mmCIF file of C-alpha atoms in Angstrom:
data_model
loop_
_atom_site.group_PDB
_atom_site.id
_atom_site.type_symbol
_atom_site.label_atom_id
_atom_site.label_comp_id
_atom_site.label_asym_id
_atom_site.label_seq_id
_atom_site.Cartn_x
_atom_site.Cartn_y
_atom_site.Cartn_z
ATOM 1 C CA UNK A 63 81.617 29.926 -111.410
ATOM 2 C CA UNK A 64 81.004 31.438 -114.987
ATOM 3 C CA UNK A 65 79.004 29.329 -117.753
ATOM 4 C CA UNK A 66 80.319 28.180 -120.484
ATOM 5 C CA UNK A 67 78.679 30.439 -122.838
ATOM 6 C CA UNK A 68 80.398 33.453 -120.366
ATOM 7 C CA UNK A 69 83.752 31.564 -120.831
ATOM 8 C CA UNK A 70 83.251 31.445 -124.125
ATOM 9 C CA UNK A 71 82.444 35.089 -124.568
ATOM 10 C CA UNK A 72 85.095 36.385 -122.187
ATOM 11 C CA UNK A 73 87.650 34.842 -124.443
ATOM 12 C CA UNK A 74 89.778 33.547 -122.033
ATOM 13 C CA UNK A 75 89.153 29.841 -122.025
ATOM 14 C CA UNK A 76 88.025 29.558 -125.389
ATOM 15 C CA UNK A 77 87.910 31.920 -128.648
ATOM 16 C CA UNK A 78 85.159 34.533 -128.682
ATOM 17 C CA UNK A 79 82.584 32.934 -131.640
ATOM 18 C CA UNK A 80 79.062 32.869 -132.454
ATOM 19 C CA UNK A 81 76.491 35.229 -132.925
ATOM 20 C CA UNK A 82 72.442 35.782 -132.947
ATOM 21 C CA UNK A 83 71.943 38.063 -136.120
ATOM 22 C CA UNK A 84 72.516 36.913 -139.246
ATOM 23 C CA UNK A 85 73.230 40.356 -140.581
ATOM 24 C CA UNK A 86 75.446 41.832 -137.784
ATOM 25 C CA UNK A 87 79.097 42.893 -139.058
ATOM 26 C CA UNK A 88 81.128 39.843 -139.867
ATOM 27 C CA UNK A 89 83.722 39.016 -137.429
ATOM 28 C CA UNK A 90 85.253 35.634 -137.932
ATOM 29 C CA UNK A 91 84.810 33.053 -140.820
ATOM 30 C CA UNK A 92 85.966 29.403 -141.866
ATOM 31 C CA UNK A 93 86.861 28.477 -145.274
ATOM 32 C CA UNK A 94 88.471 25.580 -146.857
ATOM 33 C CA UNK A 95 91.638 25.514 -149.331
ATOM 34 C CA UNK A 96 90.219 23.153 -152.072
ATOM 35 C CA UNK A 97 91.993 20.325 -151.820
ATOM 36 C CA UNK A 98 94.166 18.008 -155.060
ATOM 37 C CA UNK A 99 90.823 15.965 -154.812
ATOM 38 C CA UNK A 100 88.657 18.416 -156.800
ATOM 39 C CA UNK A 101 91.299 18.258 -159.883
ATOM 40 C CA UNK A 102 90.863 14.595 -159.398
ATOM 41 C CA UNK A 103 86.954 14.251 -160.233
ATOM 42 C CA UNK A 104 86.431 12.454 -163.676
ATOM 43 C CA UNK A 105 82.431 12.405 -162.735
ATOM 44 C CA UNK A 106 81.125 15.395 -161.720
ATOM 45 C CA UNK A 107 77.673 14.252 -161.517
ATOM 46 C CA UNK A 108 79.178 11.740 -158.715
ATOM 47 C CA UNK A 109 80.746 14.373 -156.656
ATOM 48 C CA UNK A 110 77.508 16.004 -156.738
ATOM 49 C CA UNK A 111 79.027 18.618 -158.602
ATOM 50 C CA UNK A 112 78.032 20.295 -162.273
ATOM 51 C CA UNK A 113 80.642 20.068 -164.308
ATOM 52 C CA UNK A 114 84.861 19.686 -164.020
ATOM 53 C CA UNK A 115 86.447 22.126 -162.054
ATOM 54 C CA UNK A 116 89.365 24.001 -162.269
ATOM 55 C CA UNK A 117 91.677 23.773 -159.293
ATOM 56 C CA UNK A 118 93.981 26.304 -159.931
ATOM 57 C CA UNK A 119 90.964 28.969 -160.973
ATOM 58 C CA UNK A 120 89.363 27.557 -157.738
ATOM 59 C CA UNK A 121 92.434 27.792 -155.429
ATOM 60 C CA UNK A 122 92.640 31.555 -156.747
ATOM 61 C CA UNK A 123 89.103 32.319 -155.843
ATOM 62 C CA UNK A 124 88.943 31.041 -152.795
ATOM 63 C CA UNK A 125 92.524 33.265 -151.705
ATOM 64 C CA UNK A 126 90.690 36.639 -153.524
ATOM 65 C CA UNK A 127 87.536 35.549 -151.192
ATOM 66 C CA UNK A 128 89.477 35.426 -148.012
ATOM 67 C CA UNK A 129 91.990 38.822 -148.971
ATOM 68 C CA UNK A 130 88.281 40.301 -149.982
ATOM 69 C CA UNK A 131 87.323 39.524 -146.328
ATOM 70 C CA UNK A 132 90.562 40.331 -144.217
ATOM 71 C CA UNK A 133 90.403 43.778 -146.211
ATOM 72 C CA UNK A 134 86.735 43.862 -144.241
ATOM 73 C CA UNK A 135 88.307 43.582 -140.764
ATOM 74 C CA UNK A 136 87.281 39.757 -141.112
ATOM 75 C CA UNK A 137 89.744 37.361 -139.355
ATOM 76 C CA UNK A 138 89.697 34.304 -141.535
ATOM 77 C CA UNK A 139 90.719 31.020 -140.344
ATOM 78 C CA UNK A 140 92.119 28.934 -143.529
ATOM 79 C CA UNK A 141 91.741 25.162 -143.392
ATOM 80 C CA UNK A 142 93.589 22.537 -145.734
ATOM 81 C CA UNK A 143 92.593 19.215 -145.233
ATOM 82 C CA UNK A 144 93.143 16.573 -147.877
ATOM 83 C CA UNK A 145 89.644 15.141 -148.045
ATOM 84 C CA UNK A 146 86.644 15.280 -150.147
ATOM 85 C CA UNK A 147 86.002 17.831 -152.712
ATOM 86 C CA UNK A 148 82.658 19.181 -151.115
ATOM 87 C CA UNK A 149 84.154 20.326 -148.274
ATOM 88 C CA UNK A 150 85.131 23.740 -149.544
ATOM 89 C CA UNK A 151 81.292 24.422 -148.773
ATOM 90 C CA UNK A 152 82.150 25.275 -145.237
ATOM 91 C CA UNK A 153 78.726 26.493 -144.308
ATOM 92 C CA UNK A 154 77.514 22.951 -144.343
ATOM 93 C CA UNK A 155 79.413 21.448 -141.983
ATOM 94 C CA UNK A 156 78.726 23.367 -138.889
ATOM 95 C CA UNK A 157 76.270 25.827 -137.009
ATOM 96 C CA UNK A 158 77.906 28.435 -134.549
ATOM 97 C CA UNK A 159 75.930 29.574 -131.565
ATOM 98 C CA UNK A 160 77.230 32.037 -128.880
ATOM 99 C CA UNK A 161 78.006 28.406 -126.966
ATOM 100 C CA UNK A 162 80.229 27.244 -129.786
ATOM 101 C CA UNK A 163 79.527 24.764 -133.027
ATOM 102 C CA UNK A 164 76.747 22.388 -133.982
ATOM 103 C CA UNK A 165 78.598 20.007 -135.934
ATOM 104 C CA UNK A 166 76.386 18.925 -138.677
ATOM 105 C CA UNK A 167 76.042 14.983 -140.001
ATOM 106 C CA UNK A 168 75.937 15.351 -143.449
ATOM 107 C CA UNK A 169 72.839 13.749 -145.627
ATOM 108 C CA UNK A 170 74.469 12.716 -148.451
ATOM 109 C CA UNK A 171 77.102 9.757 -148.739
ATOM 110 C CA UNK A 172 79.395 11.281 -150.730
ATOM 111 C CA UNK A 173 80.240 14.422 -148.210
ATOM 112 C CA UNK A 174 80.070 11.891 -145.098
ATOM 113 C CA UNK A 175 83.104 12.449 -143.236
ATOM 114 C CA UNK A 176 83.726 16.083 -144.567
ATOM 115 C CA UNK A 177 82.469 16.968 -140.411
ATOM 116 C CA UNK A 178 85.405 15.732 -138.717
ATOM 117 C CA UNK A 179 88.178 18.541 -141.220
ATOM 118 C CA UNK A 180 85.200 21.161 -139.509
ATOM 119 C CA UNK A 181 85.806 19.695 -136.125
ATOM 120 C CA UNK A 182 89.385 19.659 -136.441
ATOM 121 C CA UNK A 183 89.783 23.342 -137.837
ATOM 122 C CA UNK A 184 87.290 24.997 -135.341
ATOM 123 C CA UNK A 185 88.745 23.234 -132.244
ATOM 124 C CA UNK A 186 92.110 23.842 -133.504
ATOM 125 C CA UNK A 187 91.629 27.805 -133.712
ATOM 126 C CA UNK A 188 89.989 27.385 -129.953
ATOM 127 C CA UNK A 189 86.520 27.253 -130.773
ATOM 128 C CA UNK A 190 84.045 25.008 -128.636
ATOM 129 C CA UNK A 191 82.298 22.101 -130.450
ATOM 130 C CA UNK A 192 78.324 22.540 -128.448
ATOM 131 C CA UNK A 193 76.639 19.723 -130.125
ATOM 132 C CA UNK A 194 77.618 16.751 -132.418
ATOM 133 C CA UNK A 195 74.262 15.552 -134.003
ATOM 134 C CA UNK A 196 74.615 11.944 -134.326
ATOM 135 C CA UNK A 197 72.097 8.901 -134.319
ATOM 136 C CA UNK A 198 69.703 9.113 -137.068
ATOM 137 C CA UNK A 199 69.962 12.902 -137.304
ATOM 138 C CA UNK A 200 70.989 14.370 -140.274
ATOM 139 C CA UNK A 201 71.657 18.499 -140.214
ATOM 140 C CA UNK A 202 73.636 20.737 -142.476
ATOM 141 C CA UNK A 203 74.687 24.158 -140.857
ATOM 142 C CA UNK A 204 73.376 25.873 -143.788
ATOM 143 C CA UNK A 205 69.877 24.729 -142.723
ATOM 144 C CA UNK A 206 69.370 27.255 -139.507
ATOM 145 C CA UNK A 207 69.332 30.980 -139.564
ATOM 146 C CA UNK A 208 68.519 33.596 -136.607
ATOM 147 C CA UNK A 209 65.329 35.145 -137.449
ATOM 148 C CA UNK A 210 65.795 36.847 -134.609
ATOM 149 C CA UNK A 211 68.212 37.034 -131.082
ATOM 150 C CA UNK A 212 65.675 34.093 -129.702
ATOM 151 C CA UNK A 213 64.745 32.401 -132.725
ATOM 152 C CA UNK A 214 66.256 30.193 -135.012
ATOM 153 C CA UNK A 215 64.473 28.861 -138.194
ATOM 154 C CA UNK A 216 65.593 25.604 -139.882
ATOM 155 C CA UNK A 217 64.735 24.330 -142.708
ATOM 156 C CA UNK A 218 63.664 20.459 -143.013
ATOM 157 C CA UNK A 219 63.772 18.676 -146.348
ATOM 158 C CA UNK A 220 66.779 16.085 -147.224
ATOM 159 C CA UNK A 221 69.416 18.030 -145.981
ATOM 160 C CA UNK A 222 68.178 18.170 -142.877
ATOM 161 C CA UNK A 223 65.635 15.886 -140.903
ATOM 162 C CA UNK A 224 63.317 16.384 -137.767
ATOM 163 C CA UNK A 225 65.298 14.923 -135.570
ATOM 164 C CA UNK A 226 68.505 17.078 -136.684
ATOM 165 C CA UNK A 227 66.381 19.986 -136.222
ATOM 166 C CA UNK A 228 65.611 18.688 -132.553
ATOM 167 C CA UNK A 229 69.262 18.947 -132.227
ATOM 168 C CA UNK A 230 69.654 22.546 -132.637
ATOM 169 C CA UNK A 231 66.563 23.028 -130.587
ATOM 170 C CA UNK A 232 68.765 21.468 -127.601
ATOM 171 C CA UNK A 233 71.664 23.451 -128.671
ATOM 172 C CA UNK A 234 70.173 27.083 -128.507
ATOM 173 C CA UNK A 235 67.480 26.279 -125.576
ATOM 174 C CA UNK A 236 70.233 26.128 -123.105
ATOM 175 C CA UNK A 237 70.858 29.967 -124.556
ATOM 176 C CA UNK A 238 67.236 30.917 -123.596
ATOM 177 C CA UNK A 239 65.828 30.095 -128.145
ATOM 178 C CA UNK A 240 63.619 28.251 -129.812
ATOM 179 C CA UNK A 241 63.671 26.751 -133.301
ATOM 180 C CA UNK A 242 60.660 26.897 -134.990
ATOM 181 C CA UNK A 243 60.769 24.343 -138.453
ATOM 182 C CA UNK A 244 59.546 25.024 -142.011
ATOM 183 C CA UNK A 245 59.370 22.134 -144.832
ATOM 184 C CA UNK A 246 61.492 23.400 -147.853
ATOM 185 C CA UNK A 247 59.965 23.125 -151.673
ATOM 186 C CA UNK A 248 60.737 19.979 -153.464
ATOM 187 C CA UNK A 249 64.449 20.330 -154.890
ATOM 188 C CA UNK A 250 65.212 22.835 -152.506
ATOM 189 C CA UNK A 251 68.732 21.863 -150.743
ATOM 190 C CA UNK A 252 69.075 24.195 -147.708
ATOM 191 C CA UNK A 253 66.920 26.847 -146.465
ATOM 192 C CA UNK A 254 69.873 29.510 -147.163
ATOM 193 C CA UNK A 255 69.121 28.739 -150.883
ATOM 194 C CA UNK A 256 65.287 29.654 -149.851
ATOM 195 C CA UNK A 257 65.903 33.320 -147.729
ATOM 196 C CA UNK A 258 68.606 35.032 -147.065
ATOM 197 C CA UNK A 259 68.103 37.755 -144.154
ATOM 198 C CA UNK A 260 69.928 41.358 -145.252
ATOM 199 C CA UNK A 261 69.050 44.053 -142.551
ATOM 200 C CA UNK A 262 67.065 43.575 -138.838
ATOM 201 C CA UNK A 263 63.483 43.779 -141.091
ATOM 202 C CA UNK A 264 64.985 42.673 -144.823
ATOM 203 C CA UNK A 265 65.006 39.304 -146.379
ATOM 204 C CA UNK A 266 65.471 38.518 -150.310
ATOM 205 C CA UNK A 267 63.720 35.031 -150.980
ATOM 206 C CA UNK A 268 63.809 32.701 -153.964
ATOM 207 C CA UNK A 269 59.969 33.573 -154.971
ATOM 208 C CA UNK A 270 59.488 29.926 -156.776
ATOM 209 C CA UNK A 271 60.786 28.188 -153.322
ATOM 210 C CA UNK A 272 59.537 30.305 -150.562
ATOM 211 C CA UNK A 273 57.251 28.068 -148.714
ATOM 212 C CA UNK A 274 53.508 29.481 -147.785
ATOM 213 C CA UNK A 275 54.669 28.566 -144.022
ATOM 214 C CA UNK A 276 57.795 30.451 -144.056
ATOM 215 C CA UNK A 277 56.243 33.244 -145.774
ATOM 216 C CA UNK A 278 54.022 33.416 -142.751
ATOM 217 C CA UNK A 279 56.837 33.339 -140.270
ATOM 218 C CA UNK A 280 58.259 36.288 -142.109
ATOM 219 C CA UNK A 281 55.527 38.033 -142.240
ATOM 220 C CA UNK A 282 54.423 37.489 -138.885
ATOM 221 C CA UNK A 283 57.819 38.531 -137.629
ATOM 222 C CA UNK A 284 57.936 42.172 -139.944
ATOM 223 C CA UNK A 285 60.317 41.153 -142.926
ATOM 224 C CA UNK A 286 60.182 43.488 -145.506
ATOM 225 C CA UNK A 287 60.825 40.695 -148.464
ATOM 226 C CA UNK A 288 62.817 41.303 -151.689
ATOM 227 C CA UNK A 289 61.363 38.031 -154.000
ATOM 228 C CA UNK A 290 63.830 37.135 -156.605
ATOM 229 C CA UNK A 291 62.278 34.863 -159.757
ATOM 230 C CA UNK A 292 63.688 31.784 -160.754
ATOM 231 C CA UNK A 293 66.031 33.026 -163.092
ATOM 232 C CA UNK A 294 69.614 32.541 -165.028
ATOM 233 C CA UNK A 295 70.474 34.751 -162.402
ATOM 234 C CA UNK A 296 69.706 32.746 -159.253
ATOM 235 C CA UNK A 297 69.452 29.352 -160.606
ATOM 236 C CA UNK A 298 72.602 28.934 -162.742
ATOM 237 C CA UNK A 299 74.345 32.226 -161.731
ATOM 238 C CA UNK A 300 73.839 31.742 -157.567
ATOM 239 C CA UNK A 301 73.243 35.408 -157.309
ATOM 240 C CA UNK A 302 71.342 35.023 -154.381
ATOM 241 C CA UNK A 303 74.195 32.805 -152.356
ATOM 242 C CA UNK A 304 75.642 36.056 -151.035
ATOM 243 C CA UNK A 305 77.253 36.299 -148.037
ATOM 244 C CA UNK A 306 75.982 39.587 -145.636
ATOM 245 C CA UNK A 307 78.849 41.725 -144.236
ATOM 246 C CA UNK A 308 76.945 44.006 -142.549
ATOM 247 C CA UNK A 309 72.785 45.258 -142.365
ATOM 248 C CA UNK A 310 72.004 45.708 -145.847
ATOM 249 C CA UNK A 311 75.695 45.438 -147.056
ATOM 250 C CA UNK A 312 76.912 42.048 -149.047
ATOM 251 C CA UNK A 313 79.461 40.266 -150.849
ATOM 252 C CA UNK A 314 78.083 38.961 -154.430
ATOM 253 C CA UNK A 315 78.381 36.556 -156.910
ATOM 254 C CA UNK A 316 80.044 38.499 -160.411
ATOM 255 C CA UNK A 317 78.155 38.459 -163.646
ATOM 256 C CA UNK A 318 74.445 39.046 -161.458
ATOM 257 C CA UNK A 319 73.605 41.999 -162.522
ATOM 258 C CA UNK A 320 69.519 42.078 -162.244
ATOM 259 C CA UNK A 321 69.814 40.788 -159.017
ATOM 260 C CA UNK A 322 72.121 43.610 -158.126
ATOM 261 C CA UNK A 323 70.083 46.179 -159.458
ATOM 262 C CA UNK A 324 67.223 44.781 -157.431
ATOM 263 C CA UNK A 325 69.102 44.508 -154.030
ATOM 264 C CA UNK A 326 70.423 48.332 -154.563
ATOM 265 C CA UNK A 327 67.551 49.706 -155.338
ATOM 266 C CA UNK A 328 66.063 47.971 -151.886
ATOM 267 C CA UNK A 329 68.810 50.302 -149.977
ATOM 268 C CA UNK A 330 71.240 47.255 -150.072
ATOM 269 C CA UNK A 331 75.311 48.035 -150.492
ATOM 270 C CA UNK A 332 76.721 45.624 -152.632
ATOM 271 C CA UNK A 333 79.987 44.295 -153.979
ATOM 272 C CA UNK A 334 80.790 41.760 -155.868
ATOM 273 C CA UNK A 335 83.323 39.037 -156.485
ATOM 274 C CA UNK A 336 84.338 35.995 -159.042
ATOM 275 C CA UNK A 337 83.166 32.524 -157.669
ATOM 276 C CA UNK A 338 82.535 31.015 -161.147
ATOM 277 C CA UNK A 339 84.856 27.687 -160.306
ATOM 278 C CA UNK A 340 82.804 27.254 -157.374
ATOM 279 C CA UNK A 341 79.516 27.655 -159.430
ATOM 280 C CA UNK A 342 80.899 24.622 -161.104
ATOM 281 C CA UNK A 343 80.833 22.351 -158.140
ATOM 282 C CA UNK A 344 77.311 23.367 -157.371
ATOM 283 C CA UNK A 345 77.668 26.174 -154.692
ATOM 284 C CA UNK A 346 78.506 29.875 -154.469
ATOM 285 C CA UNK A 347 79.953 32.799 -151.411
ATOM 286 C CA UNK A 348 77.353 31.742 -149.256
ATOM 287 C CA UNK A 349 78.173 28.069 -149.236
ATOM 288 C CA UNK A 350 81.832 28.729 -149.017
ATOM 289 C CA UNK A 351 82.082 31.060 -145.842
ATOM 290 C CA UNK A 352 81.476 28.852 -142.370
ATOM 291 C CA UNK A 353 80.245 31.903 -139.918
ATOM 292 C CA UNK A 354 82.287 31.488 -136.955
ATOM 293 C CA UNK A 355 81.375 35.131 -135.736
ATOM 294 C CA UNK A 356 79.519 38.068 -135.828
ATOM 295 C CA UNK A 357 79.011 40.973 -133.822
ATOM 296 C CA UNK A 358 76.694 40.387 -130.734
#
């Protein structure tokens, strides 16, 4: 009898989803209509968000996003649930593995709940939930990244606590990885706001935020790294919360253009698009796009 990660793969039982590169050609993504609730917010501080956003603007961004992507051969699965405003940042909510999803458990109180639209939308388009981290576990999807096919790194800080990175650790050690840990830098949400891998050997950090321990692990593992200071341009502007299409080929944040410059001149294809409503609820491409699946 097959295992469930060949059922999964053969795409008979269950979709096809997952991958162990975080730069292999994008296959299959998530993303979330905003829902009425983000025209609703009178505080954004509350929502966790920077300012008032608006809907329409947003609504129209995130459509441009997913014709950007469908125009890339990407399949895009489109959820609309009526539910909290934060859960237009997909990437949060789960983790995919060649197995299927690590549903996260979100830290904060005010996206609690926002797992259970994931669930629905992921098993709804066929795809198999692996792991529901539960107890006192606390894991965001946008925590773990493939350093490489056997490795995963997560990031530990408030986001994302020892005992949700023990979760993942389950998850991929039935698929023959590991998860090694790093502590993020004070402030720092998610380790995809930390490093974000471009090629096989390429990784653009945020300089300011880039651990000494995770600086190691990259260096010990052959990362040429890009560092980015901690400027308008990655702070306010998110240039860095790209989204990789392909080695050394991404999908930017508009009005970056140092970052660009910097990325392009590191052998790095790059196009760009307008996120700026989602800038004003705190997040950017990266945070938007759930990866469901990538080439193997």
């Amino acid at each position: 009898m097959a295992s469930h990660a060949e059922e999964v793969a053969a795409g008979a039982v269950w979709t096809p989803c997952g991958y162990r590169s975080e730069t292999a050609a994008l296959r299959s993504v998530l993303l979330v209509r905003p829902p009425d609730s983000v025209g609703a917010v009178r505080r954004p501080g509350a929502s966790l968000m920077i300012g008032p956003v608006d809907l329409p603007a947003m609504r129209a961004q995130c459509d441009a996003l997913a014709d950007r992507l469908r125009d890339d051969g990407v399949e895009v699965h489109l959820a609309a649930p009526e539910a909290s405003p934060n859960v237009v940042f997909a990437r949060d909510l789960f983790w995919m593995t060649p197995a299927g999803a690590v549903l996260a458990r979100m830290a904060s109180a005010q996206r609690a709940g926002e797992e259970r639209h994931a669930a629905l939308a992921l098993a709804g388009a066929g795809f198999p939930i692996l792991r529901t981290v539960s107890g006192t576990a606390v894991f965001e999807g946008a925590d773990a990244l493939w350093i490489d096919p056997s490795t995963v790194v997560v990031g530990t800080g408030f986001r994302t606590n020892a005992a949700g990175a023990a979760a993942v650790a389950s998850a991929v050690a039935e698929l023959g990885a590991r998860v090694v840990t790093v502590p993020l830098a004070p402030g720092v949400q998610h380790l995809l706001g930390t490093v974000v891998f471009l090629g096989p050997s390429t990784a653009v950090v945020h300089r300011a935020a880039c651990p000494p321990e995770l600086a190691a692990l990259l260096a010990a593992y052959g990362y040429r790294v890009i560092p980015l200071p901690p400027d308008e341009e990655l702070l306010v502007r998110r240039g860095m919360n790209l989204l990789v299409l392909a080695p050394e080929r991404v999908l930017m944040p508009a009005g970056c253009p140092g970052i660009r410059r910097t990325l392009e001149r590191a052998g790095v294809a790059v196009d760009e698009i307008d996120v700026g409503a989602y800038l004003r609820a705190a997040g950017g491409i990266g945070c938007v796009t759930g990866v469901v699946r990538r080439e193997h």
